Coordinates of C-alpha atoms and ligand atoms in Angstrom, one line a residue:
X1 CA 71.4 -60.2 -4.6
X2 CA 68.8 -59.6 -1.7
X3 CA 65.8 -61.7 -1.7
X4 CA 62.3 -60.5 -1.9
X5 CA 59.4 -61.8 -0.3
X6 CA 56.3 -60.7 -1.1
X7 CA 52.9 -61.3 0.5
X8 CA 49.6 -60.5 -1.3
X9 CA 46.0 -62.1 -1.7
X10 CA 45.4 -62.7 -4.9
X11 CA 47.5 -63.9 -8.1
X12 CA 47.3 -65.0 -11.3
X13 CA 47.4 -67.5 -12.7
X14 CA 45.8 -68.8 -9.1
X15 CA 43.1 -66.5 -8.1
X16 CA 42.1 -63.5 -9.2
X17 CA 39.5 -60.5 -8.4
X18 CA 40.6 -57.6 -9.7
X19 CA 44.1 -55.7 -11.1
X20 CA 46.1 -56.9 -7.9
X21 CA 46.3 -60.4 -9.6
X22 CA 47.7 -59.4 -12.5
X23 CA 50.5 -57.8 -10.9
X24 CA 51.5 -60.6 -8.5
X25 CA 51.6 -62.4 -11.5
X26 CA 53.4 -60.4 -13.5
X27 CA 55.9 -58.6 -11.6
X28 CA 57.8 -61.2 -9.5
X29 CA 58.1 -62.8 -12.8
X30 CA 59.8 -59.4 -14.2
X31 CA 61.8 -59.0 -11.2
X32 CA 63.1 -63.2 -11.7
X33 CA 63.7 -61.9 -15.1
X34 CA 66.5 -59.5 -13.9
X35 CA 67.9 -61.8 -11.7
X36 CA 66.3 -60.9 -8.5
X37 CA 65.7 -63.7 -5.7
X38 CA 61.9 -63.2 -5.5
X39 CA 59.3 -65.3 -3.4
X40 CA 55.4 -64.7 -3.1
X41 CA 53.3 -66.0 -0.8
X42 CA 49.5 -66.5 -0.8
X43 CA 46.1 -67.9 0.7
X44 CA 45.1 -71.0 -1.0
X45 CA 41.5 -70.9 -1.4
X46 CA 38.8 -73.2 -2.7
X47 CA 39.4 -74.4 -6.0
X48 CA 43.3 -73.3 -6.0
X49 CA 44.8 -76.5 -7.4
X50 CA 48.0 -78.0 -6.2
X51 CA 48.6 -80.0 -9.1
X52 CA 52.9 -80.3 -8.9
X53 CA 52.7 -78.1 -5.8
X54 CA 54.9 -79.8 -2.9
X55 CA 54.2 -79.3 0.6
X56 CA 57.1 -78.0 2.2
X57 CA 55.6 -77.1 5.7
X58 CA 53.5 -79.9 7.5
X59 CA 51.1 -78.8 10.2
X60 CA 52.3 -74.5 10.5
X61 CA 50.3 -74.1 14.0
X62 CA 49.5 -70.4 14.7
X63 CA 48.4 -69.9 18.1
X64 CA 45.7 -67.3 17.3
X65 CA 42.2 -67.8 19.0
X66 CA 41.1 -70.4 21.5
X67 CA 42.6 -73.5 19.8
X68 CA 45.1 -71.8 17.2
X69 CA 44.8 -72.6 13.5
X70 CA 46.7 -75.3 11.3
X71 CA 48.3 -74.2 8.0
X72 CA 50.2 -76.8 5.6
X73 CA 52.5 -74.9 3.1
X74 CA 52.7 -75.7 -0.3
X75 CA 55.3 -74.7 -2.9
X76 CA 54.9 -74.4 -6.4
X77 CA 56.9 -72.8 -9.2
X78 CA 55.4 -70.2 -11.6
X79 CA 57.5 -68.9 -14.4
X80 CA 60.4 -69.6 -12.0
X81 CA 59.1 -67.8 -9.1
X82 CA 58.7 -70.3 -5.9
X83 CA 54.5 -69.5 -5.2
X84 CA 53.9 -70.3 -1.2
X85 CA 50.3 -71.2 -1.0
X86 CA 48.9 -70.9 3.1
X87 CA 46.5 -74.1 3.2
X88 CA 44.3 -73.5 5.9
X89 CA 41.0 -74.9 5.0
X90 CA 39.1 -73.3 7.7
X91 CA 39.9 -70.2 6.9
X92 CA 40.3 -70.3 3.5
X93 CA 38.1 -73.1 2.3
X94 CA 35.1 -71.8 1.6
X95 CA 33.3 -70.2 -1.4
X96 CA 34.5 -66.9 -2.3
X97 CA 37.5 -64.9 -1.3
X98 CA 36.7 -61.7 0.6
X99 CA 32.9 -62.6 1.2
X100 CA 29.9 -64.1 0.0
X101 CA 29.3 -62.6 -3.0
X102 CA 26.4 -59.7 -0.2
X103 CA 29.2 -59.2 2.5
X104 CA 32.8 -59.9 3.8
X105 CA 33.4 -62.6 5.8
X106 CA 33.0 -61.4 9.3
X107 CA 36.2 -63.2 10.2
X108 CA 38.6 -61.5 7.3
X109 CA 40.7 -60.1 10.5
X110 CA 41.4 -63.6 11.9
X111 CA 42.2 -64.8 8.2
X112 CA 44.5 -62.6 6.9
X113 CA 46.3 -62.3 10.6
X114 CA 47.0 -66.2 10.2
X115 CA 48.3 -65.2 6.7
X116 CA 50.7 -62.9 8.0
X117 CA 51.6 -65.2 10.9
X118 CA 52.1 -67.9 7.9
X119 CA 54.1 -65.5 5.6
X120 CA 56.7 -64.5 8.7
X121 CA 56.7 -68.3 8.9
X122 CA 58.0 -68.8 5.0
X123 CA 60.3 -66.3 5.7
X124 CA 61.8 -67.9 9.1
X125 CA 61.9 -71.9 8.0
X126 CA 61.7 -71.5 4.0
X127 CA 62.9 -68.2 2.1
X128 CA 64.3 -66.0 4.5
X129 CA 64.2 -62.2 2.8
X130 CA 66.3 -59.3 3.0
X131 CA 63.0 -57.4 2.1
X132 CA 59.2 -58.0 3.0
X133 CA 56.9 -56.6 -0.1
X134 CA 53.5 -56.8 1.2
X135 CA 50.7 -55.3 -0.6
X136 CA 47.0 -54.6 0.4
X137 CA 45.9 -54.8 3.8
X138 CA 45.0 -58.5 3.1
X139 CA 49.3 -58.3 3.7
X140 CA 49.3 -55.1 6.4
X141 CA 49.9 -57.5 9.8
X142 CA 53.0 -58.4 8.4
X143 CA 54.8 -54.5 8.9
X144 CA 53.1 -54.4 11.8
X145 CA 54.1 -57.7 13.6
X146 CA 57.6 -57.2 12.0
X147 CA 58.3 -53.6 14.0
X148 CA 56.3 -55.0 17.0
X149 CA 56.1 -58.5 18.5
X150 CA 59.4 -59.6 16.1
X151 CA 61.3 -56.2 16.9
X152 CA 64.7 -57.3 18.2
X153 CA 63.7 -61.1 16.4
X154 CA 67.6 -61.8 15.2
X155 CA 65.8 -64.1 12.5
X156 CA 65.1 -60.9 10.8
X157 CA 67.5 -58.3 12.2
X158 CA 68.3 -56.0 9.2
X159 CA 65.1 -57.3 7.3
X160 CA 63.5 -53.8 5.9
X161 CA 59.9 -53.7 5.0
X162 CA 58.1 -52.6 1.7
X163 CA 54.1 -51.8 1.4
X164 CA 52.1 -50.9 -1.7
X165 CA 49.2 -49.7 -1.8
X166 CA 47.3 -51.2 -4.6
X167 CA 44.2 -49.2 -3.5
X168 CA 43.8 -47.0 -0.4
X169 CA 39.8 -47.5 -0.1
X170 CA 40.4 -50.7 1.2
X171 CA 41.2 -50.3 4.9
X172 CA 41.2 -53.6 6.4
X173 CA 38.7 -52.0 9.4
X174 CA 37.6 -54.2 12.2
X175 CA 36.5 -53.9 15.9
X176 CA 39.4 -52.9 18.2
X177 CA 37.8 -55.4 20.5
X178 CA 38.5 -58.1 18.3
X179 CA 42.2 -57.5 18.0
X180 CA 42.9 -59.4 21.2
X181 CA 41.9 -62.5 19.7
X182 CA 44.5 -61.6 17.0
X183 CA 47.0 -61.4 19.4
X184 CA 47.4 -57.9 18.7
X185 CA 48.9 -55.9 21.9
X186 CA 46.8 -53.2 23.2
X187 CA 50.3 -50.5 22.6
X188 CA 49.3 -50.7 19.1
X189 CA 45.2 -50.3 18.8
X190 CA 47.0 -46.5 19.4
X191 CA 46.5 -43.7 16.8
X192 CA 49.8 -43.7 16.1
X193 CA 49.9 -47.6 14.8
X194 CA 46.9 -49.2 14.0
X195 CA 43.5 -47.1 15.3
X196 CA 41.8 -45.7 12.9
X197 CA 38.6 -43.3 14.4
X198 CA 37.7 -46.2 17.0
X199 CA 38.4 -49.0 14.8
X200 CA 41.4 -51.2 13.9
X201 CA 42.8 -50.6 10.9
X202 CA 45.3 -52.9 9.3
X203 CA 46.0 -50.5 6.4
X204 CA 46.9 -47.9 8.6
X205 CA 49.1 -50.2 10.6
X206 CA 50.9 -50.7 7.7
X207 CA 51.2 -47.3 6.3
X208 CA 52.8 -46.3 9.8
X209 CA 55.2 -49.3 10.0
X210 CA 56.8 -49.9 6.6
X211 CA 60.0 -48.8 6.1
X212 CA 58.7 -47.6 2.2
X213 CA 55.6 -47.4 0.6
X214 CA 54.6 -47.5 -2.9
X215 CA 51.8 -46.7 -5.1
X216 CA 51.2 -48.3 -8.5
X217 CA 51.2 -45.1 -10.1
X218 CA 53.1 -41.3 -9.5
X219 CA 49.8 -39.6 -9.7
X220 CA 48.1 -41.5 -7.4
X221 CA 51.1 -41.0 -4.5
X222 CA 50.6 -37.4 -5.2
X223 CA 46.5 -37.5 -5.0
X224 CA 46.6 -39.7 -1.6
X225 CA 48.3 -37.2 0.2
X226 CA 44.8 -34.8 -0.4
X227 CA 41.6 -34.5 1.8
X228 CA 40.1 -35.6 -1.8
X229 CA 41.5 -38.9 -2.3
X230 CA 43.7 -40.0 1.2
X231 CA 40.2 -41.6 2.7
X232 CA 41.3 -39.9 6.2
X233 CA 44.8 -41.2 5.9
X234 CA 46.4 -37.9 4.2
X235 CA 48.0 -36.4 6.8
X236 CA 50.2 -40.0 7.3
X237 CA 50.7 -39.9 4.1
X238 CA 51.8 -36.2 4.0
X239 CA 54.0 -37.3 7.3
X240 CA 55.6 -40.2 5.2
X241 CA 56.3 -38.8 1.5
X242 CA 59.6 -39.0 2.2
X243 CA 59.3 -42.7 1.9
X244 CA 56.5 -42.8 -0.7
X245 CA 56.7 -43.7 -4.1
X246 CA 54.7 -44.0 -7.1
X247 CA 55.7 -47.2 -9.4
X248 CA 53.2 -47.4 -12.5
X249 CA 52.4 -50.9 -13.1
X250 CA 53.4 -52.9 -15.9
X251 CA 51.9 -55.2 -18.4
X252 CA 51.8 -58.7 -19.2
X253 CA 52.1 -58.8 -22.9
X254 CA 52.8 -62.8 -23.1
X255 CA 48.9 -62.7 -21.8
X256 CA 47.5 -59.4 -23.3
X257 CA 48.6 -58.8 -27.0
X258 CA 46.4 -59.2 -30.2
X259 CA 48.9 -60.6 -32.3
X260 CA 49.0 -64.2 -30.2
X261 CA 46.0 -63.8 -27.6
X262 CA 44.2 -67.2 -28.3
X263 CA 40.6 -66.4 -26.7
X264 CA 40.2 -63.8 -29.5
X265 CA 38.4 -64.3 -32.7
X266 CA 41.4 -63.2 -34.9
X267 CA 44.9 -62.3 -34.0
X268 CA 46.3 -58.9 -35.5
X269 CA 49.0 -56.5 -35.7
X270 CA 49.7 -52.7 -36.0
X271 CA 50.5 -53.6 -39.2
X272 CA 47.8 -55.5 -40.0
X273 CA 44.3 -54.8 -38.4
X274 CA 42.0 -57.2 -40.8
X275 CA 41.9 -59.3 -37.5
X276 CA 40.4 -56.8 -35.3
X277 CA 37.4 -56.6 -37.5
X278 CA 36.8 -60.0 -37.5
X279 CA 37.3 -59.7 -33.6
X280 CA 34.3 -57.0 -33.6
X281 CA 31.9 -59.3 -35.6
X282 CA 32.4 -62.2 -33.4
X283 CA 32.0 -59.7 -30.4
X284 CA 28.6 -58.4 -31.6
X285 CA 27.5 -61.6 -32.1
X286 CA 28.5 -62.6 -28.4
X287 CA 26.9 -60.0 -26.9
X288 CA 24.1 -60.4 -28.8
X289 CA 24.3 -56.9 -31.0
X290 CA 23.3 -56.1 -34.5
X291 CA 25.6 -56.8 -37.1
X292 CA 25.4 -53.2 -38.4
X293 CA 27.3 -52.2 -35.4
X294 CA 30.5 -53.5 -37.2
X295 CA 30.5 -50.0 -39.1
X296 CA 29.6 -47.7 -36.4
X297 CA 31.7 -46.9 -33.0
X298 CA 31.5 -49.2 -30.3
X299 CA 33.0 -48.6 -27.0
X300 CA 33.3 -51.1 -24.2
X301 CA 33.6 -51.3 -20.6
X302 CA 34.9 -54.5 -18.1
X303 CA 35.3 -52.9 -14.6
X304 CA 34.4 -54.3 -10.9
X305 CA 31.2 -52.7 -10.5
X306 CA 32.0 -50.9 -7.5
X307 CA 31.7 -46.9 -6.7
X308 CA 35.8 -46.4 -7.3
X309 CA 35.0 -46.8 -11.0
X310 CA 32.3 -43.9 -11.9
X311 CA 29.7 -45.0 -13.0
X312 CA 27.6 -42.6 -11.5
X313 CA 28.5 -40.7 -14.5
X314 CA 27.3 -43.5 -16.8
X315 CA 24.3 -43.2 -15.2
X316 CA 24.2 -39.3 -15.7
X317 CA 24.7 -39.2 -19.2
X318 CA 23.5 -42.6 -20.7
X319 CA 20.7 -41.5 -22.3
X320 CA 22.9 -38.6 -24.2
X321 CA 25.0 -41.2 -24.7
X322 CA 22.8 -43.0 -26.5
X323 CA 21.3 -40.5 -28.5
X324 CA 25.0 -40.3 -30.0
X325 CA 25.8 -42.8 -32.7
X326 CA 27.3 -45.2 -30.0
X327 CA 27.6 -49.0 -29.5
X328 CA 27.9 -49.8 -25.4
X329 CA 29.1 -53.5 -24.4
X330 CA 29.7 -53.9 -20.7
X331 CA 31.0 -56.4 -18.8
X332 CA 31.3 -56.6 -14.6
X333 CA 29.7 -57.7 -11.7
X334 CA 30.1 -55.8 -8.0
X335 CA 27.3 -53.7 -6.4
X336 CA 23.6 -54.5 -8.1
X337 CA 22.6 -50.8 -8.3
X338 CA 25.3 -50.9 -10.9
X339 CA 24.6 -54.2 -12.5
X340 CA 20.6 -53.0 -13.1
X341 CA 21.8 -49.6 -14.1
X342 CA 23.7 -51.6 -17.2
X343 CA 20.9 -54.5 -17.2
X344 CA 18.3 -51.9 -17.5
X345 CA 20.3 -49.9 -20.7
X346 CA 20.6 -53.1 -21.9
X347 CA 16.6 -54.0 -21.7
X348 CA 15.9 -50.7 -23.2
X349 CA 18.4 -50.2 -25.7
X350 CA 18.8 -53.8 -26.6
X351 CA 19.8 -52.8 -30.7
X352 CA 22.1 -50.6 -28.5
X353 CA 23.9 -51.9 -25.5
X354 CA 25.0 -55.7 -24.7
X355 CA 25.7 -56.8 -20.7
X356 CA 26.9 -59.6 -19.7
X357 CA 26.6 -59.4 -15.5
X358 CA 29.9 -61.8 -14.0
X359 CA 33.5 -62.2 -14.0
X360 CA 34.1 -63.8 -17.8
X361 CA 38.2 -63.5 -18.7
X362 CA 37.4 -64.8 -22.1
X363 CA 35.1 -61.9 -22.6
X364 CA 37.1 -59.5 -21.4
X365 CA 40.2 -60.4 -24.3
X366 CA 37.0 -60.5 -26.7
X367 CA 35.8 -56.6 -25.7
X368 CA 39.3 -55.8 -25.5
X369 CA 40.1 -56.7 -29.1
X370 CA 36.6 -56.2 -30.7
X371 CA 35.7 -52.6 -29.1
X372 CA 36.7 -49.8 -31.1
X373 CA 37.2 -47.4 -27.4
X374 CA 37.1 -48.2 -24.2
X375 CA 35.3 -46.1 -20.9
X376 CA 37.0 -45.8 -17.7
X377 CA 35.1 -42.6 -16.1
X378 CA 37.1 -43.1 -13.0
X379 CA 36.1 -41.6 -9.7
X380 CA 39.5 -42.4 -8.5
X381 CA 42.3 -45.2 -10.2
X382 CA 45.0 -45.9 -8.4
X383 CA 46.5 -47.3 -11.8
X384 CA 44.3 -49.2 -13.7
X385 CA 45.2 -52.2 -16.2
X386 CA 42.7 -51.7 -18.4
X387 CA 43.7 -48.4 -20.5
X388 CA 46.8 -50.4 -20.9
X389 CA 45.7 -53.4 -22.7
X390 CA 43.0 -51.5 -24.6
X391 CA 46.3 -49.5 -26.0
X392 CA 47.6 -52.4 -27.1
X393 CA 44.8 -54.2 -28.9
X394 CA 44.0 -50.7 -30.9
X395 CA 41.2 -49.8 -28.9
X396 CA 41.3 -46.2 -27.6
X397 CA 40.7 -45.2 -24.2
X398 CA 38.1 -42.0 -23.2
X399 CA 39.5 -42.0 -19.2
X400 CA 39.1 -39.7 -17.0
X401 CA 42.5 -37.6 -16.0
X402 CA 43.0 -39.2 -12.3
X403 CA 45.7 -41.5 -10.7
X404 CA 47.3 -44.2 -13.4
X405 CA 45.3 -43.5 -16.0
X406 CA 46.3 -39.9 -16.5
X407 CA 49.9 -41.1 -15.9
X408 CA 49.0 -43.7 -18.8
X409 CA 46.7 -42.3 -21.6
X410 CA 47.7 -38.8 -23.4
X411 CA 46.5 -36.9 -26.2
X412 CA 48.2 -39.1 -29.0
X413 CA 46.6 -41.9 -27.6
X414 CA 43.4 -41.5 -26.3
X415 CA 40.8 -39.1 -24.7
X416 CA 40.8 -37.4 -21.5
X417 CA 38.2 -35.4 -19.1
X418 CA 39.0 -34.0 -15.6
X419 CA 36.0 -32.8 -14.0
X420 CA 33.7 -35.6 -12.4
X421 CA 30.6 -35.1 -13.9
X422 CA 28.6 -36.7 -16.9
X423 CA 29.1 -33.6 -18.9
X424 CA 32.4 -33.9 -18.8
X425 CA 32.3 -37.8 -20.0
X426 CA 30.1 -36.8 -22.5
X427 CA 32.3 -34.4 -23.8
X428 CA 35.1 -36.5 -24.2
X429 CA 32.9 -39.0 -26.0
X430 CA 31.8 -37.0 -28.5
X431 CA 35.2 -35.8 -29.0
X432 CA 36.5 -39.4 -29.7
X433 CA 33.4 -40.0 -32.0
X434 CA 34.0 -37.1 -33.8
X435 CA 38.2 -38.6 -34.3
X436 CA 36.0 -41.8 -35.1
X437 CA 34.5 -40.4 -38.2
X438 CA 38.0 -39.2 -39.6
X439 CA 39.5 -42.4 -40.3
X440 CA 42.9 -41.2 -41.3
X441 CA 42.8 -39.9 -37.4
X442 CA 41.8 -42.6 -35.9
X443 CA 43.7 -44.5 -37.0
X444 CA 46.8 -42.7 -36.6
X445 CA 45.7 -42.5 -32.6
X446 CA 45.6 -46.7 -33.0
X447 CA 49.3 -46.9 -33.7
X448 CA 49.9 -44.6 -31.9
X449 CA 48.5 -46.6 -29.0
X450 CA 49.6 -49.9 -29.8
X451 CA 53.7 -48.8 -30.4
X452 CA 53.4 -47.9 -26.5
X453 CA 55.6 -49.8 -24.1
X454 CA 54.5 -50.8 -20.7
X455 CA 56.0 -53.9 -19.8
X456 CA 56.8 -54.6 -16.8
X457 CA 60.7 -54.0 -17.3
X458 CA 60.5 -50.7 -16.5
X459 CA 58.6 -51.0 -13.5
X460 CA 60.5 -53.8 -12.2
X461 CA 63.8 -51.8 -12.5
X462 CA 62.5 -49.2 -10.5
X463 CA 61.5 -51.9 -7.7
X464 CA 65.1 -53.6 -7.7
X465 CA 66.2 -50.2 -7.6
X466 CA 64.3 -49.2 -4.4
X467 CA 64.9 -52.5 -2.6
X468 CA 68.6 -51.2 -3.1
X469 CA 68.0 -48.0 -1.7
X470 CA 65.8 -49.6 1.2
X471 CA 69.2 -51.7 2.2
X472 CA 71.3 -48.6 2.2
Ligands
ADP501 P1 40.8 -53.1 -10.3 O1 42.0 -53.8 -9.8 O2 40.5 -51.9 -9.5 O3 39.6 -53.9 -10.4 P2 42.3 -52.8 -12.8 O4 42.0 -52.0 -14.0 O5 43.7 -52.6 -12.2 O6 41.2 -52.5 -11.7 O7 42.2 -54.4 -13.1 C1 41.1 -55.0 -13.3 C2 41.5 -56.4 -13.9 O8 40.4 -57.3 -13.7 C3 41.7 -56.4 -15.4 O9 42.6 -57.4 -15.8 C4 40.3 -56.6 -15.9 O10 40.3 -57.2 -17.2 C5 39.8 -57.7 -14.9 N1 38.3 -57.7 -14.8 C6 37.6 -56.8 -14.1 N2 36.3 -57.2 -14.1 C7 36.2 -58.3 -14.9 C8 35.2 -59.2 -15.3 N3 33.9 -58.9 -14.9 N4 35.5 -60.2 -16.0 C9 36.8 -60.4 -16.4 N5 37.8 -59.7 -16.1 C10 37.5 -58.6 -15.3
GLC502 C1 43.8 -51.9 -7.5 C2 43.4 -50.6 -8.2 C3 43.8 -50.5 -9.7 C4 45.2 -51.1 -9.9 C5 45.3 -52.5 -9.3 C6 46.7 -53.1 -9.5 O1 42.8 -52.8 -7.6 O2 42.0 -50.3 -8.1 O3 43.7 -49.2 -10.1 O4 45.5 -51.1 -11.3 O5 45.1 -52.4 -7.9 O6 47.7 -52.3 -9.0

């Protein structure tokens, strides 16, 4: 049985930003489930409880920066799966997780190269791996300190190396000139390792210097090897598709499924929907919508309000969106031109439109269950968790066709458009209004949607199976 060890930034149940956190929570816990030997390891940041946590490493010292930095390593189980949490409160003590809330944290490259430093160290004193499964750049130093200062390391002679890119418009960039505080040698701040147009990149490190790489969804590991959507790292990518793969995520049903999801209103079935009614009323009336609504289509939207997740085309077309018969609840915080674009709909169109600005996960079950569709006008999705639980709580997608979410959302199921423009949402709304006023339809599409299967178990066999392969 080899042993995994993965390294990411973010998990649930412990911290979470975005769709990264639901599949570090979900998929070790699959891959336990089949009886792999899987390990995770993670920053502990402020507010990360260690209630039943042991420490299991006392006083890590990583000799980074003038005085090095001092990590205590905590253990604690989750579903099973050992969870290494990295306690180093000055790097990781502070509020927020990548930044501020306005910027990064100007230090993220000396963070996240202690992390690495810290995961080689879990693998060397407490769960030694067969295979490293690092995701993100948050985990990119570890590749790249594997194949380069640990080349030749008998601790790790035959260990092979697994990267996934979780989204590839996330580079990781910093200063070359910093790197020599990260101990990084010169031999790899080289084009053909880390140096990405004058800058370090520790994406790109990784990308070079894993022995596979993965995407979260086929599509996607087909659209990164184009000018369109390989952010200047297509031509790698091109150079390593013999080693790339596209794995769709899975879901976590145990957390996302009407029929037992506490934080909703009512809990239903595809065999009995009464409950998602009553989910709708109690949404209108959290958002602060008209009661009339509960007859009329109302489609919802919970996103990071970043540029990845197209809302230019919101923007575009809201006002012939509006004109439509069409209910709008949106939930998400990110970059304010976004947040007053949907504050601003919201002021206008208040009998209309309902915002809530932040990260709310109640909320989120609660649009989920009580929407009748769901938007996800995409620029780009590199899989996208969304479309998946909207499936399953009956609520039907209007995507556009790009990375996961074309691999995820078909005809039977849900609405499609390809072009990026707001015509092109548009038209794909009014076609799922127009399947909203033929009930029979609809709610054939429903079922339709909610007897889908994406749990995790498929996904997870493909990654036992590729750990396999990557061990000969
Ligand atoms: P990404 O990882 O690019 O943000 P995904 O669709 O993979 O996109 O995952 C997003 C996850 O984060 C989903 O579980 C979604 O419900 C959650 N999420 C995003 N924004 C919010 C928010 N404002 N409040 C609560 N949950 C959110
Ligand atoms: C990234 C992507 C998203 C994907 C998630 C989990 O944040 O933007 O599409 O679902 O990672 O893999």
């Amino acid at each position: 049985m080899p042993r995994i060890l993965m390294a990411a930034s973010e998990a649930v149940p412990f911290v979470k930003t975005g769709g990264l956190a639901d599949v570090m929570g979900a998929l070790p816990v699959a891959l336990r489930a089949r009886g792999e030997d899987v390990g995770v390891v993670l920053p502990r940041y402020r507010g990360m409880r260690l209630n039943g946590a042991r420490r299991v490493f006392d006083g890590l010292k990583v000799w980074l920066g003038a005085d090095g930095f001092r990590a205590d390593i905590y253990c604690t189980e989750h579903e099973n799966v050992p969870f290494f949490l990295v306690d180093s409160p000055a790097l990781f003590d502070r509020e927020g997780i990548y930044g501020d809330g306005k910027e990064d944290f100007p230090d993220n490259y000396v963070r996240y190269a202690v992390f690495a430093h810290a995961v080689l160290a879990v693998a060397r004193h407490l769960f030694r791996p067969q295979v490293f499964h690092c995701h993100d750049w948050q985990a990119g130093l570890v590749p790249v300190l594997l194949k380069s200062t640990l080349w030749g390391d008998p601790t790790f002679a035959g260990a092979r190396t697994l990267f996934t890119i979780h989204n590839l418009g996330y580079h990781g960039l910093f200063p070359l000139a910093a790197m020599a505080e990260i101990g990084l040698d010169d031999s790899l701040l080289h084009p053909d390792a880390m140096e990405f147009y004058g800058k370090a990149s520790f994406l790109k490190g990784a990308l070079e210097m894993s022995d596979a790489l993965s995407t979260v969804s086929p599509r996607y590991a087909r659209e990164i090897q184009t000018p369109e959507l390989g952010f200047g790292l297509d031509g790698l990518l091109r150079k390593r598709a013999d080693v790339l793969k596209g794995i769709l995520n899975g879901v976590d049903y145990s957390t996302w499924n009407p029929e037992t999801d506490p934080l909703i209103a009512a809990r239903y079935s595809d065999a009995n929907l009464e409950g998602k009614r009553e989910a709708k009323r109690d949404l209108l009336a959290t958002v602060g919508l008209p009661e009339q609504a509960l007859n009329k289509p109302l489609a919802g939207i919970v996103s990071r309000f970043v540029g990845q997740k197209g809302f230019d085309l919101i923007a575009d077309a809201a006002d012939r969106l509006l004109s439509e018969d069409l209910y709008l609840v949106a939930l998400g915080s990110g970059n304010p031109q976004y947040e007053k674009l949907f504050l601003d709909l919201a002021a206008a169109r208040p009998d209309r439109v309902g915002v809530h600005i932040g990260y709310n996960d109640p909320l989120a079950h609660k649009i989920e269950a009580g929407c009748d569709m769901f938007l996800m006008p995409s620029r780009y999705e590199p899989c996208g968790l969304n479309q998946f639980y909207s499936l399953r709580y009956g609520t039907i997608p209007v995507v556009r066709a790009t990375g996961g979410l074309d691999d995820s959302v078909d005809e039977e199921t849900g609405f499609k458009f390809a072009e990026y423009s707001g015509d092109a949402l548009l038209g794909a709304v009014r076609g799922a209004l127009e399947a909203y006023a033929d009930r029979p339809r609809w709610k054939k599409m429903m079922l339709a949607g909610m007897a889908k299967d994406f749990s995790w178990h498929a996904s997870a066999a493909e990654y036992s199976a590729l750990y396999r392969h990557l061990l000969g």
